Amino acid sequence: MSDLVIQIRDMTRTYVMGAEEVHALRGVSLEIRRNEYVAIMGPSGSGKSTLMNMIGCLDTPSSGEYWLNGQEVSRMGDDALARVRNKEIGFVFQTFNLLPRASALQNVELPLVYGGVGAKDRRERSKAALTRVGLGDRMEHRPNELSGGQRQRVAIARALVNEPAILLADEPTGNLDSTTSEEIMRVFESLHAQGQTIIMVTHEPDIAAHAERTVVLKDGKVSSDTTNRRGAAA
Amino acid sequence: MLIRDAVGMALNTIRVQKLKSFFSLLGVLIGVTFLIAVVSIVQGMNVYMEDQFANKLIGLNTFQLRRMSNFNSGNVTEDMWREWQRRPRINYQEAAYLEDNVQTPVLYSRYCSENLDMLWDGKTAKQIDIQTADAPYFQIKNYEIASGRTFTPQEAKVGAAVIVVGWEITDKLFKGADPIGKSVMIAGIPYRVVGQIAKQGTLFGISLDKFAVVPFDAPIHRAVCRLGFMDELHVRADNPAAMKLAVNEVEGLMRIQRRLKPAQENNFALQTAEGALEGWNKISAILMTALPALVAISLVVGGIVIMNIMLMAVAERTREIGIRKALGAKRADILAQFVVESATLSTVGALIGIGAGIGLAFLVRGVTPLPAAVAPWSVGLGVFLGVAVGMTAGIYPASRASRLDPIEALRQE
Ligand SMILES: Nc1ncnc2c1ncn2[C@@H]1O[C@H](COP(=O)(O)OP(=O)(O)OP(=O)(O)O)[C@@H](O)[C@H]1O
Ligand SMILES: [Mg+2]
């Protein structure tokens, strides 16, 4: 049981827009183990991003349960959610979402700032994280002085710097060309090899093929859940 | 550490958008400039008026009995002026009566003055303030003798043709040479210079050294005073308390001599340093009352402008707020960030205002005879107001920022 990082039971999320109700998630159940590498696929509007936001504690479900690392997140308040995001979650976004006026190093330091880590420790850990993604020589560069692939690697370093339980990536290669996408996938693979749990949303089958398990959503429900290669035992 | 980041961010915003920042900080800047400049000038004036004006012009613990006051604050109507002109001058009998009857130990000197030309060696010093006075006059006025001596009671008694000159006479007429023993002509009569009074300096740019003193009964008396009368009777006590007593005594004794009924007003004036300061005190009181209102208005306007700037900043940086929240920033973190940023902006405005205020005060001091002394408390207050206005103005925008939904915020372009 302790091997389960994520346990989701009958999760729904309904958006109320005036008189209309949008059912983004209609009862999703999902379990993810430590060190799994999961790709989430599905047509546009099927609820992938909504699910990622739930897993990432940016949003809370309308009904159902969500346990992260043995804590029931679905019942948490604002500040507690912020702490979970800070400690347990590392986000990688399609649009990188780096602070434009801050250097690569300052961007990576940000989660540690909110985690209350001291300045010296912060600096060292951020440098190590940047070195880990191959950007040891670009620390003082600002996002607009970096290529798309480099920006995404800064974002990955930022996601990893707090040693989160899970790395969440919503279409991490959506804004990158195929060569750069492959680079990012190699980074993910090496992180996975080092024990990192990764959940990634993608539209592209060849990107999803890097994962060891593929969950397909359709109309806010899990329509298939398959193991890709010999790797993971479900 | 977060505070440092927020301060840095605010400073960065200012650096990137210098002109826009300058205009947005103008309210706070003007408010604090006013505060510093007005307080500096008023404080400088206070010190100056007390030290220089009152004490040099009137003298410490000193008052003057006159027909009418020299220093009038407020409106003097034509009727008042006419009444003053009809008042009797102070005469010898009155002065002698006071000397005999005032109990408080004091020094007396009769006094008249007139502007007259002074000649020496074919040169003329025009319009010198020739003062006729009794021997204690130098002590009453606290004049320091730089060289030579004052006239003796004997010389005063016989009305000897001796003269004690001010600094400017030595400087202009004798070109700095030792004046003692030289003979100057005033109204056709020669006077022997016996003393030289130390330099008195200026008051509001007017020289206080363009004068000379001769015995009250010196030959020039006829040109300066009406016989039997004096312009002023100078009285000096040992300390402020004694002076107050003496003022009261003199007032009472004068009313007796002039047979004034209780309902009648004094037909003479008692001129004290306090009285001379009255006019200035009124002006400074008005300034110091108007100042808080002026400063408050500027700061309120400045605060509203800063609040709008911060609301714009929150709107422009919604995505940044989303990112920070996704990375674990709590509401309080976002709130603090924007409050600190707002306070930093406003404090920068206040600091520029302090600089401008000090500059303005010194400019006034440089181009006018008005003095200025920067009051440390006003600088402290300026900084405090800057921080306080910024924090207050920042609370609403910051709380809006802190309540943003992270997903919505991240979705913003
Ligand atoms: N804030 C919101 N308010 C109302 N409806 C929303 C909101 N967010 C998402 N939805 C709706 O929920 C459904 C699922 O959206 P979601 O973003 O999860 O889809 P997705 O699978 O990520 O799609 P895509 O592949 O295009 O990114 C959609 O119908 C969408 O319109
Ligand atoms: Mg999506």
XYZ file of C-alpha atoms and ligand atoms in Angstrom:
679
model
C 0.000 0.000 0.000
C 2.738 2.471 0.879
C 3.956 2.043 -2.670
C 0.928 3.958 -3.935
C 1.676 7.630 -4.479
C -1.699 8.548 -5.903
C -5.110 7.122 -5.157
C -8.101 8.681 -6.856
C -11.604 7.345 -6.310
C -14.688 8.443 -8.269
C -13.367 11.896 -8.802
C -15.701 14.402 -10.493
C -15.225 18.025 -11.353
C -18.155 20.091 -12.503
C -17.833 23.657 -13.670
C -20.931 25.755 -13.232
C -21.250 28.408 -15.893
C -24.443 30.307 -15.257
C -27.289 27.867 -15.869
C -25.034 25.377 -17.638
C -22.961 22.680 -15.983
C -19.786 21.380 -17.603
C -18.776 17.934 -16.382
C -15.032 17.949 -16.983
C -14.472 14.789 -14.927
C -17.282 12.250 -14.500
C -15.911 9.743 -12.018
C -12.241 9.000 -12.535
C -10.520 6.325 -10.495
C -6.777 5.935 -10.792
C -3.872 4.555 -8.818
C -0.266 5.382 -9.491
C 2.742 3.747 -7.829
C 6.063 5.179 -6.897
C 8.444 5.463 -9.852
C 5.749 4.892 -12.446
C 5.977 6.823 -15.726
C 2.442 7.492 -16.930
C 1.235 9.167 -20.102
C -2.285 10.599 -20.146
C -3.880 10.896 -23.560
C -7.280 11.625 -25.009
C -9.122 13.994 -27.298
C -9.262 17.700 -26.682
C -11.707 18.586 -23.922
C -11.657 15.100 -22.446
C -10.497 16.393 -19.054
C -6.734 15.755 -19.124
C -5.717 19.183 -17.866
C -8.504 19.154 -15.306
C -7.195 15.868 -13.961
C -3.648 17.184 -13.882
C -4.794 20.235 -11.936
C -6.457 17.914 -9.437
C -3.372 15.756 -9.080
C -1.264 18.907 -8.782
C -3.489 20.301 -6.004
C -4.268 23.459 -7.968
C -7.938 22.544 -7.766
C -10.155 20.381 -5.567
C -12.698 17.816 -6.801
C -16.463 18.367 -6.737
C -16.791 14.862 -5.341
C -14.657 11.808 -4.795
C -11.436 11.272 -2.932
C -7.856 12.047 -3.656
C -5.032 10.686 -1.537
C -1.492 11.837 -2.199
C 1.270 10.065 -0.320
C -1.238 8.962 2.310
C -2.705 12.442 2.840
C -6.284 13.190 1.861
C -5.851 16.229 -0.339
C -9.522 16.536 -1.295
C -10.304 17.906 2.165
C -7.482 20.413 2.456
C -7.709 24.200 2.758
C -5.868 26.780 0.713
C -2.664 27.060 2.711
C -2.351 23.317 3.185
C -2.752 22.848 -0.581
C -0.043 25.440 -1.162
C 2.277 23.487 1.136
C 1.530 20.227 -0.702
C 2.208 21.888 -4.065
C 5.465 23.173 -2.692
C 6.705 19.915 -1.191
C 5.119 17.094 -3.201
C 4.488 18.421 -6.686
C 6.752 19.541 -9.489
C 4.985 21.191 -12.428
C 6.222 21.372 -16.009
C 3.941 23.378 -18.309
C 3.515 23.481 -22.053
C 4.336 27.199 -22.062
C 7.254 26.809 -19.602
C 5.839 29.457 -17.252
C 9.153 30.911 -16.183
C 9.314 34.375 -14.622
C 10.601 36.508 -17.511
C 12.549 39.012 -15.409
C 14.348 36.421 -13.304
C 17.486 34.457 -14.222
C 17.372 30.676 -14.701
C 18.865 30.258 -11.238
C 16.330 32.609 -9.609
C 13.496 30.747 -11.328
C 14.722 27.426 -10.003
C 15.128 28.890 -6.507
C 11.489 29.961 -6.324
C 9.974 26.766 -4.837
C 12.740 26.762 -2.219
C 11.960 30.400 -1.369
C 8.365 29.421 -0.611
C 9.584 26.310 1.168
C 11.524 28.503 3.585
C 14.959 27.192 2.607
C 17.873 29.461 3.554
C 19.642 31.482 0.874
C 22.877 29.501 0.752
C 21.238 26.100 0.713
C 18.795 27.382 -1.880
C 21.564 28.480 -4.203
C 23.437 25.193 -3.951
C 20.400 23.004 -4.525
C 19.257 25.129 -7.474
C 22.679 24.936 -9.093
C 22.673 21.178 -8.632
C 19.192 20.907 -10.214
C 20.257 23.011 -13.210
C 23.411 20.946 -13.619
C 21.285 17.794 -13.513
C 19.291 18.935 -16.582
C 22.482 19.969 -18.393
C 22.235 23.756 -17.880
C 25.141 24.245 -15.500
C 26.538 26.885 -17.854
C 23.319 28.898 -18.321
C 22.370 29.766 -14.764
C 22.533 33.541 -15.068
C 20.617 33.660 -18.352
C 17.110 35.026 -18.492
C 14.347 33.002 -20.191
C 14.434 35.205 -23.313
C 18.142 34.432 -23.653
C 17.445 30.680 -23.810
C 16.063 28.354 -26.505
C 12.698 26.631 -26.075
C 14.321 23.360 -25.080
C 16.581 25.121 -22.608
C 13.619 26.946 -21.095
C 11.777 23.704 -20.638
C 14.840 22.239 -18.943
C 14.921 25.198 -16.552
C 11.268 24.457 -15.806
C 12.144 20.786 -15.183
C 14.979 21.803 -12.852
C 12.546 24.073 -11.011
C 10.025 21.228 -10.746
C 12.669 18.887 -9.342
C 14.507 21.164 -6.961
C 12.233 20.403 -4.007
C 12.506 16.647 -4.646
C 8.755 16.237 -5.176
C 6.871 12.953 -4.967
C 5.565 13.440 -8.500
C 6.584 15.346 -11.590
C 3.535 16.596 -13.505
C 3.943 17.647 -17.117
C 0.997 18.949 -19.151
C 2.035 18.692 -22.804
C 5.709 19.435 -22.017
C 6.703 19.104 -25.677
C 3.676 20.903 -27.099
C 5.700 24.017 -27.910
C 8.888 22.247 -29.020
C 10.156 20.837 -32.324
C 10.711 17.093 -32.607
C 14.477 17.161 -31.981
C 14.057 19.238 -28.856
C 11.128 17.084 -27.776
C 13.397 14.043 -27.950
C 15.949 15.851 -25.794
C 13.307 16.539 -23.153
C 12.171 12.937 -23.314
C 15.741 11.800 -22.666
C 15.794 14.043 -19.575
C 12.517 12.488 -18.392
C 13.834 9.012 -18.996
C 16.943 9.605 -16.993
C 14.876 11.115 -14.155
C 12.617 8.075 -14.282
C 15.649 5.837 -14.161
C 16.732 7.675 -11.013
C 13.414 6.852 -9.362
C 11.220 9.841 -10.195
C 7.469 9.336 -10.549
C 6.284 11.099 -13.719
C 2.820 11.874 -15.049
C 2.687 13.476 -18.468
C -0.176 14.640 -20.693
C 0.474 14.428 -24.412
C -1.321 14.309 -27.745
C 1.553 12.652 -29.577
C 1.731 8.829 -29.564
C 5.503 8.782 -30.075
C 5.935 10.964 -26.978
C 3.513 8.769 -25.031
C 5.557 5.761 -26.147
C 8.363 6.912 -23.826
C 6.115 6.210 -20.829
C 5.546 2.729 -19.468
C 1.802 3.119 -19.020
C -0.830 5.026 -20.983
C -4.131 6.207 -19.515
C -6.663 7.419 -22.077
C -9.459 9.775 -21.028
C -12.684 10.251 -22.916
C -15.546 12.499 -21.861
C -14.169 12.840 -18.378
C -13.730 9.114 -17.804
C -10.865 6.652 -18.108
C -11.504 4.756 -21.332
C -8.361 2.616 -21.345
C -5.343 2.002 -19.125
C -2.545 -0.009 -20.744
C 1.057 -0.981 -20.095
C 3.332 -0.024 -22.999
C 6.424 -2.133 -22.634
C 7.647 -4.902 -20.424
C 8.401 -2.369 -17.589
C 5.574 -1.762 -15.167
C 3.545 -4.386 -13.399
C 0.054 -3.047 -12.783
C 14.273 36.827 1.777
C 10.885 37.276 0.190
C 10.933 40.886 1.270
C 14.247 41.388 -0.452
C 12.835 39.858 -3.635
C 9.797 42.136 -3.500
C 11.926 45.214 -2.859
C 14.186 44.215 -5.732
C 11.213 43.734 -8.001
C 9.805 47.167 -7.133
C 13.174 48.820 -7.737
C 13.438 46.959 -11.019
C 10.020 48.227 -12.092
C 11.126 51.766 -11.311
C 14.407 51.311 -13.174
C 12.732 49.913 -16.274
C 10.011 52.566 -16.394
C 11.680 55.665 -15.042
C 9.352 58.313 -16.410
C 6.135 56.455 -15.672
C 7.333 55.664 -12.163
C 8.314 59.265 -11.600
C 4.825 60.499 -12.459
C 3.148 57.812 -10.408
C 5.260 58.745 -7.405
C 4.690 62.460 -7.865
C 1.952 62.697 -5.231
C 4.027 61.176 -2.464
C 7.056 63.036 -3.730
C 5.336 66.426 -3.591
C 3.816 65.731 -0.195
C 7.133 64.833 1.355
C 8.924 67.674 -0.434
C 6.448 70.117 1.107
C 6.884 68.579 4.489
C 10.664 68.753 4.488
C 10.978 72.169 2.855
C 8.363 73.950 4.945
C 9.505 72.400 8.208
C 13.131 73.198 7.356
C 12.381 76.801 6.581
C 10.067 77.298 9.550
C 12.521 75.654 11.916
C 15.407 77.617 10.499
C 13.370 80.788 10.849
C 12.446 79.946 14.435
C 16.050 79.535 15.458
C 17.050 82.578 13.475
C 14.245 84.775 14.766
C 15.025 83.897 18.359
C 18.805 83.967 18.142
C 19.334 86.746 15.708
C 16.290 88.852 15.170
C 14.940 89.186 18.669
C 18.212 89.152 20.505
C 20.200 91.325 18.171
C 17.473 93.813 17.474
C 15.873 94.011 20.880
C 18.461 92.367 23.117
C 18.377 89.565 25.642
C 16.219 90.269 28.747
C 15.682 93.703 27.371
C 12.692 95.842 26.574
C 12.067 99.303 25.267
C 9.597 101.925 26.322
C 8.428 103.798 23.230
C 5.675 106.019 21.993
C 4.559 103.206 19.702
C 5.717 99.764 18.745
C 8.113 99.151 15.890
C 6.907 95.650 15.240
C 3.281 95.383 14.374
C 1.540 92.225 13.430
C -1.846 92.275 11.851
C -3.679 95.234 10.443
C -2.881 98.747 11.549
C -5.851 100.916 10.678
C -5.602 104.573 9.819
C -7.364 105.449 13.072
C -4.862 103.444 15.099
C -2.019 105.121 13.291
C -3.462 108.578 13.941
C -3.935 107.767 17.625
C -0.294 106.656 17.820
C 0.852 109.891 16.245
C -1.003 111.893 18.875
C 0.643 110.022 21.757
C 3.099 111.986 23.886
C 6.772 111.101 23.505
C 8.679 109.662 26.450
C 10.230 112.547 28.367
C 13.112 112.920 30.813
C 10.850 113.289 33.850
C 9.083 110.054 33.073
C 12.382 108.237 32.618
C 13.784 109.690 35.837
C 10.615 108.721 37.719
C 10.972 105.135 36.499
C 14.638 105.020 37.505
C 13.655 106.177 40.984
C 10.664 103.895 41.464
C 11.194 100.588 39.657
C 12.175 98.044 42.338
C 13.574 95.323 40.075
C 17.292 95.880 39.510
C 17.684 96.963 35.897
C 19.946 99.020 33.633
C 18.565 102.058 31.811
C 19.601 104.001 28.779
C 17.824 106.794 26.999
C 18.073 106.441 23.245
C 17.516 108.422 20.065
C 18.692 107.733 16.549
C 18.877 109.394 13.177
C 20.533 108.624 9.857
C 23.286 111.189 9.203
C 26.365 111.483 7.007
C 29.794 111.001 8.544
C 32.936 112.633 7.072
C 36.584 111.777 7.415
C 39.572 112.852 5.368
C 37.405 114.203 2.536
C 35.369 110.982 2.349
C 31.723 110.589 3.306
C 29.914 107.627 4.791
C 26.298 108.356 3.965
C 23.241 107.712 6.094
C 24.920 106.200 9.123
C 22.600 105.322 11.961
C 23.817 107.754 14.635
C 22.551 106.617 18.024
C 22.657 108.749 21.122
C 22.578 106.780 24.361
C 23.659 106.666 27.990
C 26.731 104.761 29.177
C 24.934 101.457 30.091
C 23.711 101.194 26.488
C 26.636 98.999 25.421
C 25.957 96.575 28.227
C 22.220 96.607 27.516
C 22.831 95.820 23.853
C 25.552 93.358 24.736
C 27.948 95.063 22.324
C 31.426 93.661 22.436
C 34.152 96.281 22.129
C 36.703 95.085 19.567
C 39.194 97.842 20.265
C 39.347 101.027 22.319
C 36.611 101.582 24.899
C 33.057 102.757 25.390
C 32.500 106.293 26.647
C 32.828 106.867 30.372
C 29.949 107.959 32.637
C 31.826 111.243 32.878
C 31.875 111.722 29.102
C 28.225 110.740 28.973
C 27.329 113.240 31.680
C 29.000 116.220 30.005
C 27.947 115.142 26.510
C 31.519 114.864 25.238
C 32.118 114.741 21.474
C 33.312 111.142 21.499
C 32.016 108.306 19.312
C 32.061 104.515 19.298
C 31.769 103.207 15.733
C 30.307 100.083 14.206
C 32.311 97.722 12.053
C 31.142 99.076 8.753
C 32.484 102.574 9.530
C 35.965 101.163 10.058
C 35.625 99.044 6.996
C 34.223 101.685 4.611
C 35.536 104.979 5.926
C 38.896 103.983 7.340
C 39.447 101.077 4.943
C 40.180 98.757 7.819
C 42.780 101.025 9.475
C 42.659 101.413 13.255
C 39.919 104.017 13.837
C 40.834 104.845 17.452
C 41.854 108.465 17.908
C 40.643 109.556 14.476
C 38.310 112.503 14.242
C 35.113 112.261 12.210
C 32.718 115.100 11.347
C 28.982 114.775 11.877
C 26.755 117.766 11.114
C 29.793 120.008 11.174
C 31.078 118.939 14.600
C 34.183 116.769 15.071
C 33.943 113.590 17.154
C 36.904 111.621 18.434
C 36.609 107.877 17.870
C 37.234 106.086 21.191
C 35.952 102.625 20.478
C 35.143 100.055 17.863
C 32.254 97.607 18.265
C 32.789 94.011 17.158
C 31.157 92.916 13.918
C 27.426 92.156 14.317
C 26.784 90.563 10.955
C 23.563 90.772 8.976
C 19.871 90.210 9.548
C 17.866 89.110 6.523
C 20.715 90.437 4.432
C 20.716 93.873 6.068
C 23.945 94.994 7.713
C 23.807 95.477 11.470
C 27.184 97.265 11.504
C 26.291 100.534 9.854
C 25.955 102.586 13.023
C 27.819 104.649 15.604
C 27.009 105.593 19.205
C 27.601 108.962 20.871
C 26.702 110.119 24.419
C 23.021 110.994 24.767
C 23.848 114.623 25.465
C 26.567 114.924 22.810
C 26.377 118.051 20.580
C 24.595 116.112 17.871
C 21.646 115.679 20.253
C 19.747 118.579 18.695
C 19.832 116.952 15.261
C 18.714 113.590 16.558
C 16.266 114.165 19.407
C 13.711 116.723 20.442
C 15.008 118.393 23.583
C 13.549 116.886 26.739
C 12.350 113.765 24.944
C 13.730 110.455 23.813
C 12.774 107.921 21.136
C 13.147 105.001 23.487
C 14.081 104.109 27.010
C 16.054 100.835 26.933
C 15.747 98.666 30.017
C 17.675 95.488 30.751
C 17.076 93.035 33.565
C 19.296 90.161 34.690
C 17.033 87.337 33.639
C 13.683 86.675 31.949
C 11.742 86.575 35.233
C 13.187 89.887 36.380
C 12.420 91.331 32.984
C 8.754 90.375 33.271
C 8.567 92.041 36.664
C 10.248 95.144 35.332
C 7.864 95.314 32.352
C 4.892 95.204 34.717
C 6.379 97.810 37.001
C 7.197 100.143 34.148
C 3.724 99.747 32.716
C 2.082 100.528 36.061
C 4.313 103.480 36.798
C 3.794 104.933 33.336
C 0.024 104.662 33.663
C 0.228 106.471 36.999
C 2.375 109.228 35.540
C 0.113 109.657 32.583
C -2.995 109.498 34.774
C -4.650 106.838 32.667
C -8.020 105.602 33.890
C -8.452 101.807 34.144
C -10.586 101.810 30.992
C -8.022 103.719 28.995
C -5.450 101.915 26.918
C -1.737 102.525 27.274
C -0.611 105.548 25.304
C 2.903 104.118 25.174
C 4.396 100.830 24.008
C 6.546 98.278 25.787
C 8.492 96.482 23.192
C 9.876 93.051 24.073
C 11.605 90.355 22.038
C 8.488 88.235 22.491
C 6.350 91.002 21.089
C 8.648 91.411 18.120
C 8.332 87.680 17.441
C 4.565 87.797 17.539
C 4.224 88.498 13.855
C 6.519 85.685 12.908
C 4.857 83.330 15.360
C 1.532 84.018 13.676
C 2.972 83.258 10.243
C 4.696 80.104 11.408
C 1.546 78.951 13.182
C -0.441 79.372 9.967
C 2.224 77.498 7.987
C 2.389 74.688 10.499
C -1.405 74.377 10.546
C -1.724 74.406 6.787
C 1.185 72.007 6.319
C -0.441 68.798 7.595
C -3.471 69.442 5.390
C -1.291 70.068 2.343
C 0.846 67.019 3.035
C -2.216 64.895 3.736
C -3.887 65.870 0.457
C -0.747 65.089 -1.545
C -0.296 61.784 0.226
C -3.917 60.720 -0.276
C -3.673 61.566 -3.980
C -0.279 59.842 -4.098
C -1.719 56.802 -2.344
C -4.602 56.527 -4.799
C -2.199 56.757 -7.749
C 0.019 54.067 -6.244
C -3.003 51.866 -5.605
C -3.917 52.151 -9.276
C -0.355 51.391 -10.326
C -0.425 48.305 -8.142
C -3.817 47.200 -9.495
C -2.334 47.485 -12.973
C 0.725 45.545 -11.867
C -1.481 42.782 -10.470
C -3.455 42.646 -13.713
C -0.302 42.587 -15.831
C 1.353 39.974 -13.685
C -1.602 37.655 -13.129
C 0.282 34.833 -14.798
C 3.297 35.402 -12.564
C 0.996 35.159 -9.552
C -0.362 31.876 -10.938
C 3.165 30.532 -11.357
C 4.121 31.520 -7.826
C 1.012 29.876 -6.437
C 1.651 26.698 -8.420
C 5.118 26.588 -6.913
C 3.757 26.807 -3.388
C 3.222 30.497 -2.569
C 0.540 30.925 0.090
C -1.938 33.788 0.104
C 0.112 35.556 2.754
C 3.244 35.281 0.552
C 1.526 36.961 -2.399
C -0.059 39.557 -0.122
C 3.304 40.394 1.424
C 5.000 40.576 -1.962
C 2.651 43.212 -3.330
C 2.403 45.201 -0.114
C 6.189 45.342 0.099
C 6.401 46.284 -3.551
C 3.906 49.101 -3.063
C 5.689 50.303 0.076
C 9.003 50.266 -1.794
C 7.591 52.318 -4.642
C 6.123 54.856 -2.272
C 9.277 55.001 -0.151
C 11.357 55.711 -3.213
C 8.975 58.610 -3.894
C 9.381 59.767 -0.308
C 13.176 59.547 -0.506
C 13.233 61.617 -3.680
C 10.865 64.021 -1.916
C 13.239 64.278 1.034
C 16.085 65.061 -1.332
C 13.967 67.626 -3.183
C 12.752 69.160 0.080
C 16.269 69.541 1.444
C 17.381 70.898 -1.914
C 14.517 73.382 -1.920
C 15.281 74.489 1.637
C 18.923 75.075 0.771
C 17.968 76.824 -2.446
C 15.780 79.190 -0.444
C 18.647 79.698 1.968
C 21.042 80.342 -0.892
C 19.036 82.869 -2.894
C 17.123 84.626 -0.098
C 18.290 85.881 3.280
C 15.903 83.351 4.849
C 17.664 80.664 6.806
C 16.841 76.937 6.665
C 17.706 74.109 8.986
C 16.663 70.543 8.088
C 14.802 69.004 11.021
C 15.815 65.352 11.481
C 12.343 64.487 12.743
C 10.796 65.688 9.486
C 13.103 63.392 7.507
C 12.118 60.487 9.756
C 8.458 61.388 9.366
C 8.901 61.594 5.581
C 10.294 58.058 5.396
C 7.615 56.776 7.729
C 4.837 58.392 5.674
C 6.323 56.946 2.489
C 6.266 53.419 3.896
C 2.852 53.862 5.496
C 1.165 55.328 2.413
C 2.654 52.590 0.222
C 1.568 49.802 2.528
C -1.937 51.204 2.883
C -2.286 51.758 -0.851
C -0.917 48.267 -1.534
C -3.279 46.312 0.711
C -6.273 46.237 -1.611
C -4.369 45.314 -4.809
C -2.290 42.795 -2.877
C -5.332 41.114 -1.385
C -6.856 40.872 -4.846
C -3.662 39.259 -6.074
C -3.560 36.832 -3.168
C -7.115 35.658 -3.814
C -6.566 34.866 -7.495
C -7.346 31.319 -8.500
C -4.074 29.712 -9.608
C -5.563 27.906 -12.601
C -7.317 31.017 -13.891
C -4.176 33.018 -13.287
C -1.986 30.539 -15.164
C -4.337 30.593 -18.108
C -3.823 34.341 -18.604
C -1.670 35.422 -21.516
N -12.594 26.916 -15.737
C -13.442 26.245 -16.499
N -14.730 26.621 -16.570
C -15.607 25.969 -17.315
N -15.313 24.876 -18.056
C -14.048 24.435 -18.021
C -13.056 25.091 -17.269
N -11.884 24.433 -17.405
C -12.149 23.412 -18.248
N -13.435 23.393 -18.627
C -14.100 22.460 -19.484
O -13.801 21.181 -19.015
C -13.577 20.287 -20.087
C -12.201 19.602 -19.943
O -11.188 20.595 -20.111
P -9.637 20.250 -20.061
O -8.919 21.510 -20.118
O -9.401 19.355 -18.907
O -9.435 19.434 -21.407
P -8.118 18.826 -21.994
O -8.348 17.376 -22.081
O -6.948 19.300 -21.271
O -8.124 19.439 -23.457
P -6.900 19.850 -24.382
O -6.359 18.623 -24.955
O -7.521 20.732 -25.405
O -5.947 20.591 -23.495
C -13.704 21.092 -21.365
O -14.990 20.909 -21.891
C -13.557 22.503 -20.899
O -14.295 23.386 -21.686
Mg -5.255 20.511 -21.678
